[in-house]
Coordinates of C-alpha atoms in Angstrom, one line a residue:
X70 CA 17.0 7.2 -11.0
X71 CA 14.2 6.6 -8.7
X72 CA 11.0 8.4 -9.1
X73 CA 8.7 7.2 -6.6
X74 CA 8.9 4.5 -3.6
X75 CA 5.9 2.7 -1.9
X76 CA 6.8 0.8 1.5
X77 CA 4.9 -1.3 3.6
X78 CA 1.4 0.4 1.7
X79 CA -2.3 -1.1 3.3
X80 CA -5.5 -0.1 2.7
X81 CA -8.4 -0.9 3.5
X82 CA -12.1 0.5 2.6
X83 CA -14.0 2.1 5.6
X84 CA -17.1 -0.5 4.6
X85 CA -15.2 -3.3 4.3
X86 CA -13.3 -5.5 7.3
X87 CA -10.8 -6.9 5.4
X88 CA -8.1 -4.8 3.2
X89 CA -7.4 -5.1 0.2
X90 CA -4.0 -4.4 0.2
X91 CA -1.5 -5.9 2.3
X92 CA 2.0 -4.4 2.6
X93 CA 2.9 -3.7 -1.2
X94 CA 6.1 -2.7 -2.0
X95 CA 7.3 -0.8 -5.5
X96 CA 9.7 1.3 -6.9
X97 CA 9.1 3.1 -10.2
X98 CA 12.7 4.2 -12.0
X99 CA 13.2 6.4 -15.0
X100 CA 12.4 4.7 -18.3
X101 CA 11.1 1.1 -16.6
X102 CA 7.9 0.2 -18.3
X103 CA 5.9 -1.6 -15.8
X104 CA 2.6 -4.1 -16.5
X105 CA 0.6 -4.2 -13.1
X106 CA -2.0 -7.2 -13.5
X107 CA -4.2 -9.5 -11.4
X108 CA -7.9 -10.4 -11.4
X109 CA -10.9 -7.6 -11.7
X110 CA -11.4 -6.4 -8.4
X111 CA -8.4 -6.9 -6.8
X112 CA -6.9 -3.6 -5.9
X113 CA -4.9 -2.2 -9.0
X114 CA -7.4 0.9 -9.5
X115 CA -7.0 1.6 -5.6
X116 CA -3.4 1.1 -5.6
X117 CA -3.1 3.7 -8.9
X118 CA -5.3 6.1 -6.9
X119 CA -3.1 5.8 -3.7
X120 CA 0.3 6.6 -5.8
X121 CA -2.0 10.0 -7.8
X122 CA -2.7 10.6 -3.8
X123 CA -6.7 10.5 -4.3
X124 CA -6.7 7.7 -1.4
X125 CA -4.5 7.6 1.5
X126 CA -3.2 4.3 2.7
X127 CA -4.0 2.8 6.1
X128 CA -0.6 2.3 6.5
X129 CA 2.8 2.4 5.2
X130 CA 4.8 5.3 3.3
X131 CA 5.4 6.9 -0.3
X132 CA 8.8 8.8 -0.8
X133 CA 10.3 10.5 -3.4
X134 CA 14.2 10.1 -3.1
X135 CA 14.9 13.1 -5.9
X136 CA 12.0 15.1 -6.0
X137 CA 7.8 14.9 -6.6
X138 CA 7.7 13.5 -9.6
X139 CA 4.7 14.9 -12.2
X140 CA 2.4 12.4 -12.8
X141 CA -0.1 12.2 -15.4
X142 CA -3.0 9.5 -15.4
X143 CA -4.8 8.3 -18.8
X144 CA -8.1 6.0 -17.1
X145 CA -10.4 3.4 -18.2
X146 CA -12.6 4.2 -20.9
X147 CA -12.5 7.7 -21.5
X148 CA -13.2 9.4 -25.1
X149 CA -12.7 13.0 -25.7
X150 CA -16.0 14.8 -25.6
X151 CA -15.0 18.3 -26.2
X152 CA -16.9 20.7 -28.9
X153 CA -12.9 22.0 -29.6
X154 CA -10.5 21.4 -32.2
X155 CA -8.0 19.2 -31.7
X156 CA -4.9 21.6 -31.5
X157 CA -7.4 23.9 -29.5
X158 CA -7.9 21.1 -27.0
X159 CA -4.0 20.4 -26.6
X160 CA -3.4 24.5 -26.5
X161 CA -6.0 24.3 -23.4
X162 CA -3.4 22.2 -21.4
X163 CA -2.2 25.5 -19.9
X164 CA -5.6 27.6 -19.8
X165 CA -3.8 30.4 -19.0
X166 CA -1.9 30.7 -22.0
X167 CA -4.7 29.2 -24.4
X168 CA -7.0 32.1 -23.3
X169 CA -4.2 34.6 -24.6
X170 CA -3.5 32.4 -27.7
X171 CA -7.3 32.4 -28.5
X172 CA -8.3 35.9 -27.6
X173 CA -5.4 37.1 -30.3
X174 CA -6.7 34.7 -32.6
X175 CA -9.8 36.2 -32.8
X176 CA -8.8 39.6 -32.6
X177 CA -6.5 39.1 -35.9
X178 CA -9.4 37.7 -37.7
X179 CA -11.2 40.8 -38.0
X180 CA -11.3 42.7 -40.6
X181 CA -11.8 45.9 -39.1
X182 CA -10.9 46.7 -34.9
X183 CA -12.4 49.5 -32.8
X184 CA -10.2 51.4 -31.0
X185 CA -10.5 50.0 -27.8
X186 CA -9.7 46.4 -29.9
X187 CA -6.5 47.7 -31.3
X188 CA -5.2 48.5 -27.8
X189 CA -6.1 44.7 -26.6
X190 CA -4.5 43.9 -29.6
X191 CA -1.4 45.5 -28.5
X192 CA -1.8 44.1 -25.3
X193 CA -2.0 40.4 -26.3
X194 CA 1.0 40.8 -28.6
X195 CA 3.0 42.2 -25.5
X196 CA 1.8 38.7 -23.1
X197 CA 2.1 36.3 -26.1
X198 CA 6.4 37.5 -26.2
X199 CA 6.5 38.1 -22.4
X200 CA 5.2 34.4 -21.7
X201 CA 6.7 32.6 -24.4
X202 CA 3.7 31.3 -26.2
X203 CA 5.2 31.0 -29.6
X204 CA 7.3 28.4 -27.6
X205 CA 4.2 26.9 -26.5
X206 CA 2.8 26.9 -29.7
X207 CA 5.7 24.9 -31.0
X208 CA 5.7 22.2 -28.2
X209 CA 2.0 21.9 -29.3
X210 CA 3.2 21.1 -32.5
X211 CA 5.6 18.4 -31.5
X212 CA 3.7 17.1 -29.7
X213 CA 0.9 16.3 -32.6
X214 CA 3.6 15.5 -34.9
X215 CA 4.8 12.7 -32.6
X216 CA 1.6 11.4 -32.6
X217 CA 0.7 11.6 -35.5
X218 CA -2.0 14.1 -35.0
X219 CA -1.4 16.9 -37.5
X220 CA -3.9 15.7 -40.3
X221 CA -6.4 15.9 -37.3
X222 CA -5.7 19.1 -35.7
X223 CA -8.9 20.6 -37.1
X224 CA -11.1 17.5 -36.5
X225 CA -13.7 18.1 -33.6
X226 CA -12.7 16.1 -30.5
X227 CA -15.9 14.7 -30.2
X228 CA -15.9 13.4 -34.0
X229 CA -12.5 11.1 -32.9
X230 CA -12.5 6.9 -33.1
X231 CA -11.6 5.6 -30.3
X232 CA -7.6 5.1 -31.0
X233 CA -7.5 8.7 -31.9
X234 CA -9.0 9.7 -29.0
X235 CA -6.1 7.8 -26.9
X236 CA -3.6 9.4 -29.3
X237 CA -5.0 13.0 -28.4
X238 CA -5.1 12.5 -24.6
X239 CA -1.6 10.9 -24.7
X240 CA -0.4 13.9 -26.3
X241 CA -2.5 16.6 -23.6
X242 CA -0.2 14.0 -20.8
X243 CA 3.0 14.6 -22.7
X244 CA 2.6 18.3 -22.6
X245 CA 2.4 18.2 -19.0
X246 CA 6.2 16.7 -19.1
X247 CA 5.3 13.6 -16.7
X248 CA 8.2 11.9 -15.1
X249 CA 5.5 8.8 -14.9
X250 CA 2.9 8.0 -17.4
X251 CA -0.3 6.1 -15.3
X252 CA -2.4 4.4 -17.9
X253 CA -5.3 2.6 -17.5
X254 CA -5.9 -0.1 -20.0
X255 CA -4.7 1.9 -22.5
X256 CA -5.3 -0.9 -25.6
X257 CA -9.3 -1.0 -25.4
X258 CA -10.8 0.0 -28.0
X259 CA -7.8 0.4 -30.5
X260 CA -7.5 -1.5 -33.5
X261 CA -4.6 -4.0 -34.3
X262 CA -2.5 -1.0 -36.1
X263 CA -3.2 1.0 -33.4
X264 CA -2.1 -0.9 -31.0
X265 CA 1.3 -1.8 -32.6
X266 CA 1.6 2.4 -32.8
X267 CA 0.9 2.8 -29.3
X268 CA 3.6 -0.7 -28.3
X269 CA 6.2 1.5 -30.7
X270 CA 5.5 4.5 -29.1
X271 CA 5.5 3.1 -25.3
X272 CA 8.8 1.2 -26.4
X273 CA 10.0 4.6 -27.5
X274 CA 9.3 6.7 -25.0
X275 CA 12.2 7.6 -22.2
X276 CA 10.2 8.2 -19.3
X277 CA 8.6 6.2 -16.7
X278 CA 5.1 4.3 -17.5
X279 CA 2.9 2.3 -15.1
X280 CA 0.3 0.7 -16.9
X281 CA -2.9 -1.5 -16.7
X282 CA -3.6 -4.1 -19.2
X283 CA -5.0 -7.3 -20.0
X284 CA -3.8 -7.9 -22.8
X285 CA -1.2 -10.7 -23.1
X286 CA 0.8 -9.9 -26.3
X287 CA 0.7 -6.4 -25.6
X288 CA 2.5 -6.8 -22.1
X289 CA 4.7 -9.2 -23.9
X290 CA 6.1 -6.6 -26.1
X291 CA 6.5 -3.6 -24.1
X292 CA 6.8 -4.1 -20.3
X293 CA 10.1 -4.3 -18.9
X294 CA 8.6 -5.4 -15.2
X295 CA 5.5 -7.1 -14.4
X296 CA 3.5 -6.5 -11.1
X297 CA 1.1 -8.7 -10.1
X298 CA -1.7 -7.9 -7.5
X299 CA -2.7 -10.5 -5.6
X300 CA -4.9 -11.6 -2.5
X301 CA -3.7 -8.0 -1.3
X302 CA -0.1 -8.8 -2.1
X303 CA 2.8 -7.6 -5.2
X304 CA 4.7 -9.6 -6.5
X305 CA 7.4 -7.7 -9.2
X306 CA 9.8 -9.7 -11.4
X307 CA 11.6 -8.3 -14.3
X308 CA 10.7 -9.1 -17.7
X309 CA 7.5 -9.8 -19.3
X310 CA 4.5 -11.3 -19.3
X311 CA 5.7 -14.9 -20.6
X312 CA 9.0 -14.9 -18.5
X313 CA 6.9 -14.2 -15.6
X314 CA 4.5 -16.9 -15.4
X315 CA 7.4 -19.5 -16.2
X316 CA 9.3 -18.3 -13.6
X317 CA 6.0 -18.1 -11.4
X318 CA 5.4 -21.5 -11.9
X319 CA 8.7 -23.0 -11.4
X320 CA 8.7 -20.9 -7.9
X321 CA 5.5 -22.6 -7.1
X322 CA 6.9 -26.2 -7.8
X323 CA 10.2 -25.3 -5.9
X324 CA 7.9 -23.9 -2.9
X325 CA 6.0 -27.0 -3.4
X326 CA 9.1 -29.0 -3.1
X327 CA 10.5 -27.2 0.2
X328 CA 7.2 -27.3 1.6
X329 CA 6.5 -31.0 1.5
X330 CA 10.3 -31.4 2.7
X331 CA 9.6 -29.2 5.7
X332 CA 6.1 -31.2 6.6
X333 CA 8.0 -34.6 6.4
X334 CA 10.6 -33.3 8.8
X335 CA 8.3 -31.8 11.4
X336 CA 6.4 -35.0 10.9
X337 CA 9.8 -36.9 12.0
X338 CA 10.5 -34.4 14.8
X339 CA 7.1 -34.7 15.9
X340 CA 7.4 -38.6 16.3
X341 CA 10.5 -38.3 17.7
X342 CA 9.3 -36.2 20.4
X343 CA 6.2 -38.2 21.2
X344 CA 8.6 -41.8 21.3
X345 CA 10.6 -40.0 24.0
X346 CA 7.8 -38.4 26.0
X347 CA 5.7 -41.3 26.3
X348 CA 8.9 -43.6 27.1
X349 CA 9.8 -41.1 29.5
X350 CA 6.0 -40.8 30.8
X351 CA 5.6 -44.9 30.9
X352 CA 8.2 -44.7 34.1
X353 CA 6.5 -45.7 37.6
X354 CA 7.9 -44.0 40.7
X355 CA 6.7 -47.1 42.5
X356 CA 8.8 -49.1 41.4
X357 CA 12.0 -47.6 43.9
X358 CA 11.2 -50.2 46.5
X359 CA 10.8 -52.7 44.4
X360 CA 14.1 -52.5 42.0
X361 CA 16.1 -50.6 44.4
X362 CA 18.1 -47.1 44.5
X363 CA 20.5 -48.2 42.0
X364 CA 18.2 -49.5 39.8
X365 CA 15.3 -46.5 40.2
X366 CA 18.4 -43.7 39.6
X367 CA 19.3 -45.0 36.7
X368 CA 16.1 -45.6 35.3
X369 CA 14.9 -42.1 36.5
X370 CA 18.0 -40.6 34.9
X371 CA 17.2 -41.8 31.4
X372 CA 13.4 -40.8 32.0
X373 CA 14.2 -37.2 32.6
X374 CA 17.0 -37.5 30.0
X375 CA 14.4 -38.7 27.4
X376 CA 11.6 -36.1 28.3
X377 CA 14.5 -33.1 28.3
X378 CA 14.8 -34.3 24.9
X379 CA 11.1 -34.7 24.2
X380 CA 11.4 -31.0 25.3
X381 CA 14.3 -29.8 23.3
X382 CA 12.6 -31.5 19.8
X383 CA 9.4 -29.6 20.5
X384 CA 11.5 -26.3 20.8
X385 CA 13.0 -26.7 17.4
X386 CA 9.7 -27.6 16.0
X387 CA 8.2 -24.0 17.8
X388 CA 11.3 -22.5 16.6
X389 CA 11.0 -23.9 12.6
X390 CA 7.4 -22.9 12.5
X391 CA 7.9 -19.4 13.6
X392 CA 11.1 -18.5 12.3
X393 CA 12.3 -19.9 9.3
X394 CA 7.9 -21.5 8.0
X395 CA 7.5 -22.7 4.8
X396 CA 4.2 -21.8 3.7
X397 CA 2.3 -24.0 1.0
X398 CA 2.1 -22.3 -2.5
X399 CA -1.0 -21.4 -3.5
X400 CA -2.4 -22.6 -6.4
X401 CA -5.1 -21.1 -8.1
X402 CA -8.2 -23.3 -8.7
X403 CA -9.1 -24.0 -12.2
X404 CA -12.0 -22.4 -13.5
X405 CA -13.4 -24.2 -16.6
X406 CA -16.3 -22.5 -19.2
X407 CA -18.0 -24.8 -21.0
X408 CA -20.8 -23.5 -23.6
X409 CA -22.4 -27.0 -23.3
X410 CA -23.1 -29.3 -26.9
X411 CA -25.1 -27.7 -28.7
X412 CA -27.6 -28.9 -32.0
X413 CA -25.6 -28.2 -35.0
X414 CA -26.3 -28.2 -38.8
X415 CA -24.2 -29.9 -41.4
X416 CA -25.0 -27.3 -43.6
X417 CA -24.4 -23.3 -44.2
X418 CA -25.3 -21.7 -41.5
X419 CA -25.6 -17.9 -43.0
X420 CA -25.2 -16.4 -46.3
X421 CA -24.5 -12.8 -47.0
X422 CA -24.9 -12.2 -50.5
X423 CA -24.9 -8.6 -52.4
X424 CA -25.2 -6.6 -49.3
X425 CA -25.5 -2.9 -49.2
X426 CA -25.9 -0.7 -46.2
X427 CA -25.1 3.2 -45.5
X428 CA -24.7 5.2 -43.1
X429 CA -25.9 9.3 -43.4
X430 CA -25.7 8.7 -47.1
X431 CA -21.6 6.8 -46.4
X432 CA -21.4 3.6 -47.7
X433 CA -20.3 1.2 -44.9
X434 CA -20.8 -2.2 -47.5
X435 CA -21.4 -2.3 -50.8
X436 CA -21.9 -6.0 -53.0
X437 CA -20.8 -7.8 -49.2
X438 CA -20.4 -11.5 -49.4
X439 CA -19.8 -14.0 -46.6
X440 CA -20.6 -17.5 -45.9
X441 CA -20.2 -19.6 -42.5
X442 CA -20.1 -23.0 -42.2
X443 CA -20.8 -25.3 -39.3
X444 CA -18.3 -25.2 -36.2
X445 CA -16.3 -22.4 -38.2
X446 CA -15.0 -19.2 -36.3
X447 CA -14.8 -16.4 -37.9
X448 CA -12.6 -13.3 -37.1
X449 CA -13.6 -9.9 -38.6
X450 CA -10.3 -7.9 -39.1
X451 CA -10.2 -4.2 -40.3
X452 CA -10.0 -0.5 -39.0
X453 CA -11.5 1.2 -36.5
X454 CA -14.8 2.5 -38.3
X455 CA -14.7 0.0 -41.3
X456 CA -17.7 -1.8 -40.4
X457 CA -17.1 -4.9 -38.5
X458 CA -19.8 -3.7 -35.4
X459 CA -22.1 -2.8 -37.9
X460 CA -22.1 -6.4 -39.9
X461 CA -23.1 -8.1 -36.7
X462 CA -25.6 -5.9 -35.7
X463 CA -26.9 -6.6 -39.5
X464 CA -26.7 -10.1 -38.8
X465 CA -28.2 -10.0 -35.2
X466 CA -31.3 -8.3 -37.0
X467 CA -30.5 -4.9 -35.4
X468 CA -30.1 -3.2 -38.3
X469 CA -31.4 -3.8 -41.9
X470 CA -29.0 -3.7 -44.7
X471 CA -30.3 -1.2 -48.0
X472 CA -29.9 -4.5 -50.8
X473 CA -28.9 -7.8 -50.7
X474 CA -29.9 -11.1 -48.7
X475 CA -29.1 -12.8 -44.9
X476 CA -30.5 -16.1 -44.6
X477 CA -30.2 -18.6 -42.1
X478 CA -30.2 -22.3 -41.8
X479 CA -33.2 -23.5 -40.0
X480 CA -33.3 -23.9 -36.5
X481 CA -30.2 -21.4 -36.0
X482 CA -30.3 -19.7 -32.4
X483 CA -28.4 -16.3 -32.3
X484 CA -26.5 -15.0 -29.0
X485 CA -25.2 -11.6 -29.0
X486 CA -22.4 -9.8 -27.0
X487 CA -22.2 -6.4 -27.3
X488 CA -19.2 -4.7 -26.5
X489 CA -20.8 -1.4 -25.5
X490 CA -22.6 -3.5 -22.5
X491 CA -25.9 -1.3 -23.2
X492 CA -28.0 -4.7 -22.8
X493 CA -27.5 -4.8 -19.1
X494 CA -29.8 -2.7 -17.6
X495 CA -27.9 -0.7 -14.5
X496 CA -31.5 -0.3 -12.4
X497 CA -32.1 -4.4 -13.1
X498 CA -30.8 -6.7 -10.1
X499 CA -28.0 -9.2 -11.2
X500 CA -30.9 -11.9 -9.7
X501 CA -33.7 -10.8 -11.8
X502 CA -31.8 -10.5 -14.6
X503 CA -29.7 -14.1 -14.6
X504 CA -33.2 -15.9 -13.4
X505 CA -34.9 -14.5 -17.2
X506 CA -32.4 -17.5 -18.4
X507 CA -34.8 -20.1 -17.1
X508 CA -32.2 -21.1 -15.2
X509 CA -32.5 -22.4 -11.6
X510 CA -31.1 -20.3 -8.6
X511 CA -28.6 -23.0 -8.0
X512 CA -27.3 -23.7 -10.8
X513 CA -26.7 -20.1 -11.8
X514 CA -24.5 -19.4 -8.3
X515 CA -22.7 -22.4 -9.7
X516 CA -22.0 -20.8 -13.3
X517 CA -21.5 -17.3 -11.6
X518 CA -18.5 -19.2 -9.8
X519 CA -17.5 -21.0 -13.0
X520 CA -17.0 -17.3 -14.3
X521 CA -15.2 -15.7 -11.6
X522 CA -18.3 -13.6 -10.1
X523 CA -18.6 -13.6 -6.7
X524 CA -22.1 -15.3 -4.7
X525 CA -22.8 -12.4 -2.8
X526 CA -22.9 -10.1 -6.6
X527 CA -26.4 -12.0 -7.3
X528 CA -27.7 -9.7 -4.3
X529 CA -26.5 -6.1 -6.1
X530 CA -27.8 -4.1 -9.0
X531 CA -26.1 -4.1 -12.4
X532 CA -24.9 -1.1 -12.4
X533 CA -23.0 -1.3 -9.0
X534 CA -20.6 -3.9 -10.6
X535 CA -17.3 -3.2 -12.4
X536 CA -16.8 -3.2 -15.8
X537 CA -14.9 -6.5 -15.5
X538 CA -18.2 -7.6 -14.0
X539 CA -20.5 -6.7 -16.3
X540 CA -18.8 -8.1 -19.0
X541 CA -18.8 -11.7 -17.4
X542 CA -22.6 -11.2 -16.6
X543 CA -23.2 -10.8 -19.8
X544 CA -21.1 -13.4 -20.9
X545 CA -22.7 -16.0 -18.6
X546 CA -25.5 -15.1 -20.1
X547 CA -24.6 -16.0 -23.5
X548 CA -23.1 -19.1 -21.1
X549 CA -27.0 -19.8 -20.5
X550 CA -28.5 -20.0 -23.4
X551 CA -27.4 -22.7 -25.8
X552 CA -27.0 -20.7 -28.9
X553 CA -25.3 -22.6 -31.5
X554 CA -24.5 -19.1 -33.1
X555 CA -22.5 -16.8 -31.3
X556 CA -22.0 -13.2 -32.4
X557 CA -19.2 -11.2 -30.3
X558 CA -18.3 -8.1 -30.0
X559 CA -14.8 -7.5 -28.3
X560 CA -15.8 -9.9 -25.4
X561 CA -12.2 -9.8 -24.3
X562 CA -12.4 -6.2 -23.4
X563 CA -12.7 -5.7 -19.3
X564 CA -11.6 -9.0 -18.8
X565 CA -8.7 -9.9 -16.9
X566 CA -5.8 -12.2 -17.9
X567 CA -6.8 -15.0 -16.8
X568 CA -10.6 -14.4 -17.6
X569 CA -9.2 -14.4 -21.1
X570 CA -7.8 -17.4 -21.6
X571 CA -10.4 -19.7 -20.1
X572 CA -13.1 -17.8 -22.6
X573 CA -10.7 -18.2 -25.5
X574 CA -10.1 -22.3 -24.2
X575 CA -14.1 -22.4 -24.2
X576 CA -14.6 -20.9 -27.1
X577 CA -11.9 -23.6 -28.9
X578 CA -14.3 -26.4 -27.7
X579 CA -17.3 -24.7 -28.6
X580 CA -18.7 -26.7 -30.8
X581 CA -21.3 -24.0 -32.3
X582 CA -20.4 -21.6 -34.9
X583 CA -18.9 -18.0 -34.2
X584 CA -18.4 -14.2 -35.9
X585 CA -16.4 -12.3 -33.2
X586 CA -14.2 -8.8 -33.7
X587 CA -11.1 -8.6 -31.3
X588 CA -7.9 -7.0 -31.0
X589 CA -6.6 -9.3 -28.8
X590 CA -3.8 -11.5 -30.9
X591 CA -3.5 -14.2 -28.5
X592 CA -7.1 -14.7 -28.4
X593 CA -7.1 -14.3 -32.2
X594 CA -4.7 -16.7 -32.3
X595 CA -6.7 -19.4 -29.6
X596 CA -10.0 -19.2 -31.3
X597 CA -9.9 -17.9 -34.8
X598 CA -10.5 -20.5 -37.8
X599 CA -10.4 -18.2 -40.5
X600 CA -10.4 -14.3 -41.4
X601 CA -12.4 -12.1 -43.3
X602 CA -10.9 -8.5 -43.6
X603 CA -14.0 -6.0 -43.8
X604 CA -11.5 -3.7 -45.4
X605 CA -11.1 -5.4 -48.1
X606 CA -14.7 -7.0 -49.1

């Protein structure tokens, strides 16, 4: 069954002369799990908000060929900052009947009631059976049960990690009863167990979901359609992530092929038609007195003959080009990162040995040990909360552990990405703050391209640019400064697909050592020389 159909959909922003989408097309059905890609920036958050009907398109139609489907939208980024309990926070759903739930609640907790009390009392009792809420109370509980919520249900919202944050506003969506689930990179900031919950759950679930996401293996293991935004076009195939860019690419060669068939026959025709003409246009009227009548009809005859035809082959060629073109493929220019050569002992390059650290009196390490090596790259596995952020900020010098020792090899230069992004300044202009390098103007723009940021970005202030956007200023900035130790936090978060791979290729030729925490497996899997589980040490 059909939920929701977009036809013919443009928009464009009122500041901007050229729109960024161009006559997208999509169906959403019951149960279809659909991954909708492309680059940062290129329309998938204004094409989410045009379907939740915060934006209306420029042109083209949305129907509904059963009814108005609910919709219920998880975005970007978002933790649960509520001073409620969690079951108090999913009761709240429907205010209406959380107000009744919470008012009897408190009325049943005291000891003693006034007179006045006992008849609200009474009241309450009457509106929770004549609305159902015992019924509401139980969907509640289904709902945390499903999602493994019900150890939680008396936690504070605001004292959630991040993956149990997305569990609890998954669950507030599910009580709605969507027909569509809109999710907006729905994998940041969840751990690897996490994220394998929320691919069982998504794989589970038996309505409609349209979601966001960069991440590769994710996609690969839930999406049933992929949608990719481009250059203000959707393109949907079926399948996932890895089917999809094989196909892709052998669509590509195909148009390739077809194209550079097409160009060598209008090459042809083109000759053709310019042999005939200029035989045709080489005949001499003066020469009927000369060769006589017979002779000038005949060769008059063949002259208009060969320029009708001259005529006819340029008609096909019109008719080629504007009703059956071939347009070239586009391929999309390689971008390459390359973190340069950089000075490199032979020797250990940090030693952790017997450290302690605590937070509020919790111990986050205790007796810690870790060595690197040169060129090794180190992935820090664990939970959510077990410590991996907090090793490098203890290696970065941020923080200083209670007992033990970090020591450095000589000459060791440190470079720090932070996943929060709280080193770019938003008031700072991307200029002033690329040119503290020590860079040249120049040869930034040429990085900034190298990255995937646009030229004309170097003229805004930081905290215009997108999340996506940030992160690969910050990275270029890492880019910049020859560190031969490089200390990452999550740096695949905000990036696009794409924007993943070429860090995790540059990162492989690195030829500096690396400590990095990701949830990403096929990044993982690019970069990673060896593991160490902060859950375990």
């Amino acid at each position: 069954m059909q939920f929701i159909q977009l036809k013919n959909i443009h928009y464009r922003y009122p500041d901007q002369y050229k729109s960024i989408l161009n006559g997208i097309d999509l169906v959403i059905a019951e149960q279809e799990k659909i991954a909708l890609i492309g680059k940062n920036g290129c329309g998938k958050t204004t094409l989410i908000r045009i379907i939740l009907g915060d934006l209306q398109a420029s042109q083209g139609s949305i129907s509904y060929p059963v009814h108005q489907p609910v919709i219920s939208y998880l975005p970007q980024d978002t933790k649960v900052s509520a001073s409620l309990a969690v079951e108090d926070f999913l009761l709240r759903v429907a205010p209406a009947k959380y107000e009744v739930i919470s008012r009897l609640r408190h009325l049943e907790h005291k000891q003693e009631l006034s007179e006045a009390e006992g008849l609200a009392l009474a009241t309450l009792w009457h509106e929770y059976h004549s609305l159902d809420l015992a019924s509401w109370e139980a969907d509640v509980n289904s709902v945390m049960l499903e999602m493994d919520l019900m150890e939680l249900k008396q936690r504070l919202c605001a004292s959630l990690s991040g993956g149990e944050s997305t569990r609890l506003q998954l669950a507030a969506l599910l009580l709605e009863k969507p027909d569509i689930l809109i999710l907006d990179e729905p994998t940041n900031h969840l751990d690897l167990e996490q994220i394998r919950w929320l691919e069982d759950w998504l794989n589970a679930y038996a309505g409609a979901v349209l979601y966001v996401s960069h991440d590769k293996s994710f996609i690969d293991n839930t999406a049933s359609k992929i949608a990719e935004l481009a250059d203000g076009k959707l393109e949907v195939r079926m399948g996932n992530y890895e089917s999809f860019t094989r196909d892709q690419t052998q669509l590509k060669e195909h148009q390739l092929v077809q194209y550079r068939q097409r160009q060598n026959l209008l090459r042809n025709l083109r000759e053709a038609a310019q042999k005939r003409r200029s035989w045709a246009s080489s005949f001499q009227p003066e020469t009927r007195s000369e060769g006589g009548g017979a002779v000038y009809e005949s060769i008059f005859n063949a002259a208009r003959t060969q320029m009708q035809q001259a005529r006819n082959v340029e008609k096909r060629i019109a008719m080629l080009n504007e009703r059956y073109a071939v347009e070239r493929p586009s391929f999309e220019k390689p971008r390459k990162l390359d973190f340069g050569q950089v000075q490199q002992s032979r020797k250990e390059l940090l030693n952790i040995s017997g450290l302690c650290f605590s937070y509020g009196g919790s111990p986050v390490f205790s007796d810690f040990y870790l060595n690197l090596g040169s060129g090794e790259r180190i992935w820090l596995s664990g939970a959510n909360g077990s410590g991996k952020t907090t090793l490098l900020k203890l290696i970065a010098g941020e923080l200083a552990p209670d007992a033990g020792s970090i020591s450095f090899a000589n000459r060791i230069r440190i470079g720090y990405y932070r996943q929060d992004l709280t080193e770019l300044d938003p008031r700072l202009m991307v200029r002033a703050y690329l040119l503290s390098s020590g860079r040249e103007e120049g040869q930034i723009r040429t990085l900034m391209g190298c990255i995937g940021l646009k030229d004309s970005l170097i003229e805004e202030r930081i905290g215009k640019l997108s999340w996506g956007e940030r992160a690969k200023l910050q990275l270029l900035m890492l880019l910049m400064g020859e560190y031969n130790l490089l200390l990452l936090d999550e740096p695949t978060n905000h990036l696009d697909l794409k924007s993943r791979e070429m860090l995790g290729k540059a990162l492989h030729d690195y030829n500096g050592s690396l400590i990095f925490v990701s949830h990403d497996r096929a990044f993982i899997g690019q970069v990673s020389t060896r593991e160490v589980n902060v859950d375990r040490d």
